[in-house]
Amino acid sequence: MNRAEDLDVAGQTVLVRADLNVPLDGGAITDDGRIRASLPTIRDLLARGAAVIVCAHLGRPKGDDYAARVASGPSLRPVADRLAELLGQPVTLAGDVAGESARVIAATMGAGEVALLENVRFEPAETSQDDEARGELAARLAALADLYVGDGFGAMHRKHASVYDTPRLMPHAAGQLVLAEVAVLRQLTTSPARPYVVVLGGAKVSDKLAVIGNLVAVADRLLIAGGMAYTFLAAQGHQIGDSILQAEQIGQVTAVLADAAKAGVELVLPVDHVVADRFAADAQPEVVYGPDIPDGKMGLDIGPATSDLFGRKLADAKTVFWNGPPGVFEFPAFAAGTRAVAEAISAVTGLTVVGGGDSAAAVRQLNLPPDAFTHISTGGGASLEYLEGRDLPGLVALGDGR
Ligand code: ADP
Ligand code: MG
């Protein structure tokens, strides 16, 4: 891959595809980690005399056409404001993605100036399966700038117009964030130091089954927690009460359990839980001893025995990859398991990588020292797909040959 730092950008307009998909509560950004992670590349380009147009998506605008999606939102307005604060300079937010407003801004901006296009997912073509539709949007985006820099690692696994099609239309390079992410993920996939322990949590087992299937071949231990653990426990015949369950995945999960056993991979599931009678921050937490959960209760965190068990399974690790919080860490009463796992991993000497937007947010919320992990990835799905051994469309478009 070409490096953005090697591009001659003085006097050029550079389109930077960044990942600014931050969590929002109403209009407020609850974690600006992804905006911060995109600063080094933007700052470098500005310092070397480029005009920078940033393109990014936010959330999932709904609707069949552009107007409906604009009405649904969210706008990148709060992101533009935060980006301006962090850069210490104005950021012009275009009134559209690649229409008249974006064209006028692009044509009139000068060296050292920054503009942000509106939420690229306002354009239905961004995520279209139709190559021609994506190509038409990509052409409009490419017309705004001279050069393209791909730095939105968290979107690299998407075959989207701004990620995959646009760089193919213009000179392109990878930004600093993408290069750093790929360097770490490469270390995880090429002869990791052992024991190699993978901790997986999060809500849905369907998001992670492919990566689990692949990691069974390389990891020594898989520690499974979070909402996804209940489908595993159900597959083993346990009672899971009202916990989140993907019944249609039980067959696949059973196959993964068999594969792990055959490969000699230790697959560790929760042995106790913190439950409640409803999914709410003010629900009353209660520890259930043992793997079974009674009817009327839902598991919202791993219990203390599981935290201890996971701690022991991590103690001698030389390589750790963690994706997905082991509990509903957003609710303080159900965040203890996430803290325990984070602390156990931070005590590991070796390569420790955290992947996933929510996992990264959880880690920042815990206020651990900045060097607690080797690397905190900004990309959940993207890092998982990389670890699955798949080609990421965005990296392919930037010329990454794995
Ligand atoms: P990441 O973004 O790090 O990849 P995911 O998106 O897969 O992580 O999952 C994060 C979500 O999983 C969090 O919002 C968390 O509340 C949720 N979660 C964790 N444990 C449970 C559980 N037991 N029941 C329901 N949701 C859970
Ligand atoms: Mg997530």
Coordinates of C-alpha atoms and ligand atoms in Angstrom, one line a residue, residues 201-203 207-208 226-227 230 244 279 299-301 323-330 355-359 380, ligand 1:
G201 CA -18.2 -11.0 23.9
G202 CA -20.8 -8.6 22.6
A203 CA -24.4 -9.0 21.9
D207 CA -21.6 -11.2 14.2
K208 CA -18.7 -13.4 15.4
G226 CA -21.4 -11.4 26.7
G227 CA -24.8 -11.9 25.1
Y230 CA -26.0 -17.6 26.0
I244 CA -30.5 -12.8 24.6
F279 CA -32.7 -4.8 30.4
G299 CA -27.8 -12.6 32.0
L300 CA -26.3 -9.1 31.7
D301 CA -22.8 -9.7 32.9
N323 CA -13.4 -8.2 21.0
G324 CA -16.8 -7.5 22.5
P325 CA -17.6 -6.5 26.1
P326 CA -18.4 -9.5 28.4
G327 CA -21.4 -7.7 29.8
V328 CA -23.7 -4.7 29.4
F329 CA -20.9 -2.3 30.5
E330 CA -23.0 0.7 29.6
G355 CA -10.9 -4.6 18.7
G356 CA -14.4 -3.2 18.4
G357 CA -16.1 0.1 18.8
D358 CA -17.9 -0.8 21.9
S359 CA -14.9 -2.6 23.4
G380 CA -14.7 -4.0 15.2
Ligands
ADP1 P1 -17.8 -4.3 19.6 O1 -18.4 -3.0 19.1 O2 -16.7 -4.1 20.6 O3 -17.4 -5.2 18.5 P2 -20.3 -5.6 20.0 O4 -21.0 -4.5 19.1 O5 -20.2 -6.9 19.4 O6 -18.9 -5.1 20.5 O7 -21.2 -5.7 21.3 C1 -21.3 -4.7 22.2 C2 -22.6 -4.7 22.9 O8 -22.8 -6.0 23.5 C3 -22.6 -3.7 24.1 O9 -23.5 -2.7 23.8 C4 -23.1 -4.6 25.3 O10 -24.1 -3.9 26.0 C5 -23.7 -5.8 24.6 N1 -23.7 -6.9 25.5 C6 -22.7 -7.4 26.2 N2 -23.2 -8.4 27.0 C7 -24.5 -8.5 26.8 C8 -25.5 -9.3 27.4 N3 -25.3 -10.2 28.3 N4 -26.8 -9.1 26.9 C9 -27.0 -8.2 26.0 N5 -26.1 -7.4 25.5 C10 -24.9 -7.6 25.9

